[in-house]
XYZ file of N, CA and C in Angstrom:
423
model
N -16.592 -16.647 10.540
C -15.264 -16.875 9.977
C -14.305 -17.245 11.110
N -13.561 -18.293 10.926
C -12.679 -18.787 11.973
C -11.272 -18.245 11.765
N -10.656 -17.806 12.852
C -9.266 -17.346 12.777
C -8.349 -18.520 13.074
N -7.302 -18.633 12.322
C -6.344 -19.724 12.539
C -5.089 -19.153 13.171
N -4.594 -19.837 14.129
C -3.340 -19.432 14.762
C -2.208 -19.607 13.771
N -1.282 -18.670 13.814
C -0.103 -18.795 12.968
C -0.244 -18.148 11.600
N -1.432 -17.658 11.244
C -1.562 -16.981 9.954
C -1.547 -15.488 10.194
N -1.012 -14.782 9.243
C -0.974 -13.329 9.387
C -1.831 -12.638 8.338
N -2.698 -13.370 7.663
C -3.555 -12.775 6.636
C -4.449 -11.709 7.226
N -4.953 -11.928 8.452
C -5.847 -10.940 9.041
C -5.100 -9.654 9.376
N -3.808 -9.743 9.679
C -3.059 -8.534 9.997
C -2.607 -7.796 8.731
N -2.474 -8.508 7.607
C -2.052 -7.847 6.372
C -3.223 -7.180 5.660
N -4.383 -7.775 5.728
C -5.518 -7.294 4.941
C -5.930 -5.854 5.242
N -6.034 -5.417 6.506
C -6.420 -4.017 6.736
C -5.451 -3.032 6.088
N -4.167 -3.311 6.150
C -3.186 -2.424 5.523
C -3.330 -2.392 4.013
N -3.623 -3.549 3.439
C -3.808 -3.600 1.993
C -5.033 -2.782 1.587
N -6.106 -2.901 2.378
C -7.313 -2.119 2.081
C -7.015 -0.635 2.193
N -6.283 -0.243 3.233
C -5.955 1.172 3.422
C -5.119 1.679 2.254
N -4.147 0.903 1.815
C -3.320 1.334 0.692
C -4.150 1.474 -0.577
N -5.079 0.545 -0.803
C -5.946 0.637 -1.975
C -6.808 1.899 -1.884
N -7.286 2.203 -0.697
C -8.100 3.409 -0.507
C -7.256 4.655 -0.747
N -6.028 4.665 -0.259
C -5.135 5.809 -0.471
C -4.883 6.034 -1.960
N -4.665 4.939 -2.692
C -4.432 5.053 -4.136
C -5.688 5.530 -4.853
N -6.847 5.027 -4.432
C -8.109 5.433 -5.056
C -8.357 6.925 -4.836
N -8.210 7.382 -3.600
C -8.415 8.799 -3.294
C -7.419 9.645 -4.080
N -6.174 9.212 -4.140
C -5.167 9.945 -4.904
C -5.519 10.041 -6.378
N -6.006 8.940 -6.933
C -6.402 8.934 -8.350
C -7.572 9.887 -8.583
N -8.500 9.942 -7.624
C -9.647 10.844 -7.755
C -9.192 12.308 -7.649
N -8.211 12.582 -6.798
C -7.673 13.942 -6.708
C -7.065 14.323 -8.051
N -6.247 13.437 -8.601
C -5.620 13.712 -9.894
C -6.673 13.932 -10.974
N -7.686 13.066 -10.998
C -8.745 13.172 -11.999
C -9.416 14.548 -11.935
N -9.775 14.969 -10.742
C -10.460 16.262 -10.588
C -9.518 17.429 -10.922
N -8.250 17.311 -10.486
C -7.282 18.369 -10.777
C -7.125 18.549 -12.278
N -6.984 17.443 -12.999
C -6.817 17.498 -14.448
C -8.077 18.062 -15.105
N -9.253 17.632 -14.617
C -10.504 18.163 -15.167
C -10.572 19.679 -15.036
N -10.006 20.189 -13.955
C -10.042 21.635 -13.714
C -8.906 22.377 -14.414
N -8.021 21.629 -15.067
C -6.923 22.258 -15.794
C -5.817 22.777 -14.895
N -5.669 22.187 -13.715
C -4.637 22.617 -12.771
C -3.417 21.714 -12.858
N -2.247 22.282 -12.671
C -1.030 21.479 -12.578
C -0.874 21.010 -11.127
N 0.006 20.050 -10.910
C 0.279 19.617 -9.537
C 0.849 20.775 -8.723
N 1.680 21.591 -9.362
C 2.261 22.733 -8.659
C 1.174 23.710 -8.206
N 0.210 23.966 -9.080
C -0.877 24.880 -8.731
C -1.702 24.327 -7.579
N -2.050 23.050 -7.651
C -2.818 22.441 -6.569
C -2.032 22.493 -5.263
N -0.757 22.151 -5.322
C 0.086 22.166 -4.120
C 0.075 23.546 -3.473
N 0.223 24.572 -4.283
C 0.235 25.942 -3.757
C -1.117 26.281 -3.119
N -2.199 25.848 -3.762
C -3.543 26.165 -3.265
C -3.848 25.500 -1.923
N -3.234 24.329 -1.676
C -3.500 23.626 -0.416
C -2.345 23.760 0.574
N -1.308 24.503 0.191
C -0.220 24.797 1.115
C 0.746 23.662 1.374
N 1.025 22.863 0.335
C 2.023 21.796 0.456
C 3.017 21.934 -0.692
N 4.091 21.164 -0.629
C 5.072 21.176 -1.711
C 4.537 20.377 -2.896
N 5.139 20.620 -4.051
C 4.797 19.842 -5.250
C 5.003 18.356 -4.987
N 6.114 18.021 -4.309
C 6.424 16.625 -4.042
C 5.336 15.973 -3.180
N 4.830 16.734 -2.198
C 3.784 16.194 -1.331
C 2.504 15.971 -2.123
N 2.138 16.922 -2.971
C 0.938 16.766 -3.801
C 1.089 15.540 -4.704
N 2.282 15.361 -5.253
C 2.550 14.199 -6.112
C 2.357 12.901 -5.321
N 2.879 12.858 -4.102
C 2.744 11.655 -3.271
C 1.295 11.407 -2.893
N 0.518 12.470 -2.659
C -0.911 12.301 -2.385
C -1.596 11.633 -3.580
N -1.317 12.143 -4.773
C -1.968 11.614 -5.976
C -1.575 10.170 -6.268
N -0.391 9.787 -5.927
C 0.059 8.409 -6.148
C -0.410 7.476 -5.044
N -0.949 8.032 -3.955
C -1.378 7.219 -2.828
C -0.218 6.756 -1.972
N 0.926 7.417 -2.104
C 2.108 7.036 -1.334
C 2.060 7.608 0.074
N 1.465 8.787 0.225
C 1.306 9.408 1.537
C -0.176 9.519 1.856
N -0.511 9.200 3.077
C -1.900 9.315 3.518
C -2.268 10.777 3.682
N -3.548 11.044 3.470
C -4.061 12.403 3.570
C -4.935 12.484 4.814
N -4.662 13.450 5.667
C -5.477 13.615 6.871
C -6.880 14.075 6.485
N -7.822 13.894 7.385
C -9.210 14.297 7.129
C -9.292 15.796 6.846
N -8.581 16.578 7.635
C -8.601 18.027 7.439
C -8.035 18.431 6.087
N -6.938 17.792 5.693
C -6.317 18.102 4.397
C -7.244 17.675 3.252
N -7.887 16.515 3.383
C -8.803 16.055 2.338
C -9.990 17.010 2.217
N -10.468 17.513 3.339
C -11.555 18.496 3.320
C -11.107 19.745 2.563
N -9.883 20.198 2.847
C -9.327 21.377 2.181
C -9.168 21.130 0.670
N -8.697 19.960 0.298
C -8.544 19.614 -1.117
C -9.909 19.613 -1.793
N -10.906 19.069 -1.118
C -12.259 19.063 -1.665
C -12.775 20.475 -1.896
N -12.509 21.374 -0.955
C -12.945 22.765 -1.121
C -12.245 23.409 -2.308
N -10.948 23.201 -2.424
C -10.174 23.790 -3.522
C -10.648 23.247 -4.872
N -10.980 21.946 -4.909
C -11.390 21.312 -6.163
C -12.903 21.364 -6.390
N -13.627 21.920 -5.436
C -15.060 22.117 -5.606
C -15.899 20.853 -5.542
N -15.468 19.889 -4.723
C -16.232 18.648 -4.565
C -16.319 18.307 -3.077
N -17.378 17.578 -2.676
C -17.446 17.131 -1.277
C -16.442 16.008 -1.032
N -16.068 15.807 0.203
C -15.099 14.764 0.546
C -15.566 13.403 0.041
N -16.856 13.151 0.098
C -17.380 11.846 -0.342
C -17.045 11.554 -1.807
N -16.875 12.601 -2.615
C -16.565 12.420 -4.040
C -15.285 11.604 -4.229
N -14.313 11.797 -3.337
C -13.034 11.107 -3.479
C -13.154 9.602 -3.255
N -14.232 9.174 -2.595
C -14.406 7.761 -2.278
C -15.376 7.061 -3.216
N -16.008 7.805 -4.116
C -16.945 7.186 -5.055
C -16.229 6.129 -5.878
N -16.869 4.974 -5.996
C -16.291 3.879 -6.771
C -15.377 2.982 -5.972
N -15.111 3.320 -4.720
C -14.247 2.494 -3.887
C -15.096 1.429 -3.203
N -14.716 0.183 -3.399
C -15.413 -0.925 -2.753
C -14.416 -1.665 -1.873
N -14.907 -2.433 -0.896
C -13.981 -3.118 0.018
C -12.956 -4.002 -0.680
N -13.321 -4.597 -1.815
C -12.379 -5.489 -2.491
C -11.741 -4.866 -3.724
N -11.949 -3.558 -3.924
C -11.376 -2.933 -5.119
C -9.957 -2.465 -4.860
N -9.222 -2.409 -5.896
C -7.877 -1.854 -5.854
C -7.873 -0.681 -6.814
N -7.006 0.265 -6.587
C -6.947 1.400 -7.504
C -6.592 0.886 -8.885
N -7.363 1.299 -9.861
C -7.136 0.832 -11.216
C -6.448 1.924 -12.020
N -5.577 1.504 -12.902
C -4.943 2.452 -13.800
C -5.995 2.997 -14.749
N -5.827 4.234 -15.141
C -6.761 4.826 -16.088
C -6.622 4.140 -17.432
N -7.756 3.907 -18.068
C -7.738 3.329 -19.407
C -7.356 4.432 -20.389
N -6.947 4.071 -21.598
C -6.649 5.112 -22.594
C -7.847 6.037 -22.825
N -9.046 5.479 -22.788
C -10.253 6.302 -22.970
C -10.419 7.296 -21.813
N -10.193 6.837 -20.572
C -10.295 7.734 -19.420
C -9.253 8.843 -19.504
N -8.033 8.484 -19.901
C -6.978 9.508 -20.032
C -7.356 10.527 -21.105
N -7.945 10.042 -22.222
C -8.360 10.941 -23.291
C -9.467 11.886 -22.801
N -10.408 11.350 -22.028
C -11.487 12.188 -21.492
C -10.939 13.251 -20.544
N -9.982 12.861 -19.711
C -9.375 13.835 -18.802
C -8.612 14.905 -19.573
N -7.897 14.481 -20.606
C -7.159 15.450 -21.417
C -8.117 16.402 -22.119
N -9.222 15.863 -22.616
C -10.232 16.695 -23.266
C -10.787 17.724 -22.283
N -11.119 17.270 -21.075
C -11.652 18.190 -20.060
C -10.632 19.258 -19.705
N -9.375 18.867 -19.556
C -8.326 19.832 -19.214
C -8.165 20.863 -20.328
N -8.109 20.397 -21.573
C -7.949 21.318 -22.690
C -9.160 22.222 -22.863
N -10.357 21.670 -22.653
C -11.580 22.467 -22.745
C -11.535 23.596 -21.722
N -11.092 23.280 -20.498
C -11.024 24.284 -19.435
C -10.023 25.396 -19.769
N -9.054 25.102 -20.617
C -8.036 26.092 -20.978
C -8.484 27.023 -22.107
N -9.608 26.719 -22.745
C -10.120 27.583 -23.820
C -10.783 28.795 -23.186
N -10.259 29.975 -23.494
C -10.781 31.208 -22.902
C -12.027 31.727 -23.613
N -12.116 31.479 -24.894
C -13.204 32.024 -25.701
C -14.477 31.192 -25.503
N -15.518 31.832 -24.930
C -16.767 31.108 -24.655
C -17.446 30.619 -25.932
N -17.326 31.365 -27.023
C -17.932 30.935 -28.291
C -17.255 29.663 -28.791
N -15.946 29.592 -28.612
C -15.226 28.386 -29.012
C -15.629 27.201 -28.140
N -15.782 27.450 -26.825
C -16.232 26.385 -25.940
C -17.618 25.892 -26.342
N -18.519 26.819 -26.640
C -19.877 26.437 -27.033
C -19.860 25.664 -28.348
N -19.038 26.098 -29.302
C -18.949 25.401 -30.588
C -18.443 23.966 -30.388
N -17.426 23.821 -29.541
C -16.886 22.495 -29.257
C -17.934 21.628 -28.557
N -18.657 22.220 -27.627
C -19.708 21.501 -26.921
C -20.812 21.045 -27.878
N -21.214 21.917 -28.794
C -22.235 21.558 -29.777
C -21.753 20.437 -30.693
N -20.486 20.507 -31.075
C -19.934 19.464 -31.929
C -19.943 18.119 -31.193
N -19.565 18.119 -29.918
C -19.568 16.880 -29.139
C -20.989 16.328 -29.015
N -21.965 17.208 -28.770
C -23.359 16.758 -28.686
C -23.817 16.142 -30.005
N -23.467 16.776 -31.116
C -23.872 16.279 -32.436
C -23.244 14.915 -32.722
N -21.961 14.777 -32.415
C -21.283 13.503 -32.651
C -21.847 12.402 -31.744
N -22.151 12.758 -30.501
C -22.735 11.780 -29.573
C -24.114 11.352 -30.051
N -24.914 12.310 -30.522
C -26.261 11.988 -31.020
C -26.165 11.082 -32.247
N -25.201 11.353 -33.121
C -25.008 10.522 -34.309
C -24.611 9.099 -33.907
N -23.696 8.983 -32.959
C -23.278 7.652 -32.494
C -24.440 6.912 -31.866
N -25.234 7.619 -31.059
C -26.389 6.991 -30.410
C -27.395 6.513 -31.450
N -27.634 7.342 -32.470
C -28.581 6.960 -33.529
C -28.085 5.733 -34.280
N -26.783 5.663 -34.536
C -26.213 4.503 -35.214
C -26.356 3.242 -34.357
N -26.107 3.377 -33.045
C -26.257 2.223 -32.145
C -27.719 1.779 -32.102
N -28.619 2.726 -32.000
C -30.057 2.388 -31.927
C -30.535 1.754 -33.220
N -29.985 2.223 -34.341
C -30.388 1.683 -35.639
C -29.897 0.282 -35.884
N -28.779 -0.089 -35.248
C -28.185 -1.422 -35.464
C -28.586 -2.417 -34.391
N -29.400 -1.994 -33.417
C -29.779 -2.897 -32.313
C -30.759 -3.935 -32.773
């Protein structure tokens, strides 16, 4: 690849990639936090930052140091590599689809159910509905 004098594309691209990575990691933090049924305030307290700082991390507005990301991973029960899954060199952080938001809300609400029998009943219902959908798809193929 040849570099041309007078262009600044090569100097802009690394920053753009870093910003996309920051947004991706932030989105993954939010996704995991919601799955665990934690508020931003709760996560902030657990990692020793302000609510505003946790919010900026999730939006990808502030960079997260390696040590802080390790701590967030421990609090959220995932390895650091989990935050980078799905990140490719040319990807940009994508907004959650309505389906993804619904899945996150379902996970958050499920985590808030204290009664194990209710959780098991809900889980069985989801399995039954999924099996029915799969059977319908297989039957129409």
